[in-house]
C-alpha positions in Angstrom: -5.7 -12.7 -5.0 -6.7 -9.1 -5.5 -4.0 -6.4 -5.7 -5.4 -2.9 -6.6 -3.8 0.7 -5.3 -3.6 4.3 -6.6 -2.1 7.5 -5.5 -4.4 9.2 -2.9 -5.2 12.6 -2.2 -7.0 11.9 0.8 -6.4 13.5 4.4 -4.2 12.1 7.0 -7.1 11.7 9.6 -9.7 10.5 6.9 -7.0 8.0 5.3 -5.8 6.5 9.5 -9.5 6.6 10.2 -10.8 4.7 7.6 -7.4 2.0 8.3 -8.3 1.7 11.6 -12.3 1.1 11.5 -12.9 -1.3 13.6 -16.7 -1.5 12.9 -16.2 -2.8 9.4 -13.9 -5.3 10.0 -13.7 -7.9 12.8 -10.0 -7.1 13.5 -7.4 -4.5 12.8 -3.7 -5.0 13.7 -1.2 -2.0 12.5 2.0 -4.2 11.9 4.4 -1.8 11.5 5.1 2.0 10.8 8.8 2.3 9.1 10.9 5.2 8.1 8.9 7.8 10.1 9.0 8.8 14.3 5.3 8.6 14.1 3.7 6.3 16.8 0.8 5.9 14.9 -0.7 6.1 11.4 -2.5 9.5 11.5 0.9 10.4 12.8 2.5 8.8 9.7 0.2 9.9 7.2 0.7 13.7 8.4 4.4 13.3 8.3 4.3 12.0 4.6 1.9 14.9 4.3 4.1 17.3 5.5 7.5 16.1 3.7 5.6 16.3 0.2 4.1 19.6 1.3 6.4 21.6 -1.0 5.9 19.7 -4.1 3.2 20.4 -6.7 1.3 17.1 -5.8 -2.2 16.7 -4.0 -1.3 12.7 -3.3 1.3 12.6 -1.0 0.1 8.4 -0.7 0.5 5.0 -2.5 -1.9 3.2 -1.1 -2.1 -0.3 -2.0 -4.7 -3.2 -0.7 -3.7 -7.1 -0.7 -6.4 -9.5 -0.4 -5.5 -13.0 -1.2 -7.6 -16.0 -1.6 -5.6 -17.9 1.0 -3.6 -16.5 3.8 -0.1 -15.5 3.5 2.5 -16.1 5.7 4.6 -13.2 6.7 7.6 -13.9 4.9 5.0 -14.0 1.1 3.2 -10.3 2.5 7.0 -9.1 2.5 7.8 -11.0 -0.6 4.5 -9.1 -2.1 5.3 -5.6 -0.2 9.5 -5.8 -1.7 8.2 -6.5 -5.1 5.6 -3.9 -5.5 8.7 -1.7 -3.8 10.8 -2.7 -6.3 8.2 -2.2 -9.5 7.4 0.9 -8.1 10.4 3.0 -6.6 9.3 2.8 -3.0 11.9 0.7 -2.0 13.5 2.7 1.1 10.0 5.0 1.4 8.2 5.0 4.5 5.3 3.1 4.9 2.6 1.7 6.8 1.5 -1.8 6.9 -2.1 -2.4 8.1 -3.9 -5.8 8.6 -7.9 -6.4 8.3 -10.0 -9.4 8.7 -13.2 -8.6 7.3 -16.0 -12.0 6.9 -13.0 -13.8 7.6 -10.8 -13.0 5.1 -7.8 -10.9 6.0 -6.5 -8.2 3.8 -3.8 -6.0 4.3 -3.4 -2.6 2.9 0.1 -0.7 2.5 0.3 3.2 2.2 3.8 4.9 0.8 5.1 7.8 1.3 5.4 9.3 -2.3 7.6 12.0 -1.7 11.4 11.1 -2.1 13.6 12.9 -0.2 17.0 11.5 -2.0 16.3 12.7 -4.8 13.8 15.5 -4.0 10.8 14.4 -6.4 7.2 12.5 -6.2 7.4 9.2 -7.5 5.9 8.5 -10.6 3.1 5.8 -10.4 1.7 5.8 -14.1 0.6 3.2 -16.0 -0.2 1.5 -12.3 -2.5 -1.1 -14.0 0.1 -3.1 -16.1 2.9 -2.5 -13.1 0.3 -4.4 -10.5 -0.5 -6.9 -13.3 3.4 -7.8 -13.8 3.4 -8.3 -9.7 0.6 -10.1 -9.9 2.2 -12.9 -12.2 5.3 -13.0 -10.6 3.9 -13.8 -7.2 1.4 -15.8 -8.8 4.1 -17.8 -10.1 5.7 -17.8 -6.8 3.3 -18.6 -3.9 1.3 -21.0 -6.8 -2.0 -19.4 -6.0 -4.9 -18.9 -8.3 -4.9 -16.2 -11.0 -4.5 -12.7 -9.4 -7.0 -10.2 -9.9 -6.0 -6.3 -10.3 -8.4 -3.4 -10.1 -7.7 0.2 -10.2 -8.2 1.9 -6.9 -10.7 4.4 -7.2 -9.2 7.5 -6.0 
């Protein structure tokens, strides 16, 4: 399994665009949009645009991609999406959950909402590489799959 992700600075339309190509993979299913009104994920992305618009930040988004060697079942992707929550503050952030098949494979990619509101602050998502490395092992230990692979994101 590959887990990689970093904070982007990327545009609401470029970021939803590039989710929803449909000419580079052979199927692209949003499965769910949470803690926003938006009815779709350009709409999302320019919410959690919007909300972080007074802070000092230029990435409003988490953006983190799952590709496993096997395919999950639903209840592992939201074993894998609480625990990377949990490791890095998102838990309770809005998010989008996006699923690709691509030669095949599927893949799913997850986009948070950096900005929290509770406590009026970005969330911090330093030293990203050892905090996706200590998910990795847990859920390697967990769903018993190969050793999983983490890569920094390239922003």
């Amino acid at each position: 399994m590959i887990i990689k992700g970093s904070a982007r600075k990327q545009g609401a339309k470029p970021l939803a665009d590039h989710l929803m190509n449909a000419t580079d993979n052979e199927r692209v299913k949003v499965l769910e949009i949470v803690g926003t009104m938006a009815k779709n994920l350009f709409e999302a992305f320019r919410d959690f645009e919007e909300v972080a618009s007074g802070s000092r930040s230029q990435r409003p988004y988490y953006h983190v991609s799952i590709s496993p060697d096997r395919p999950l079942t639903r209840q592992q992707l939201d074993r894998a999406i609480s625990l990377m929550e949990q490791t890095f503050g998102f838990s309770g952030q809005p998010r989008a959950l996006v699923e690709h098949v691509k030669g095949g494979r599927e893949h799913y990619h997850v986009v948070w909402q950096r900005y929290d509101l509770t406590h009026d602050r970005m969330i911090e998502y330093g030293h990203n590489y050892r905090r996706h490395e200590q998910v990795a092992r847990q859920l390697e230990k967990e769903f018993g799959q190969d050793e999983i692979v983490i890569r920094a994101m390239p922003i």
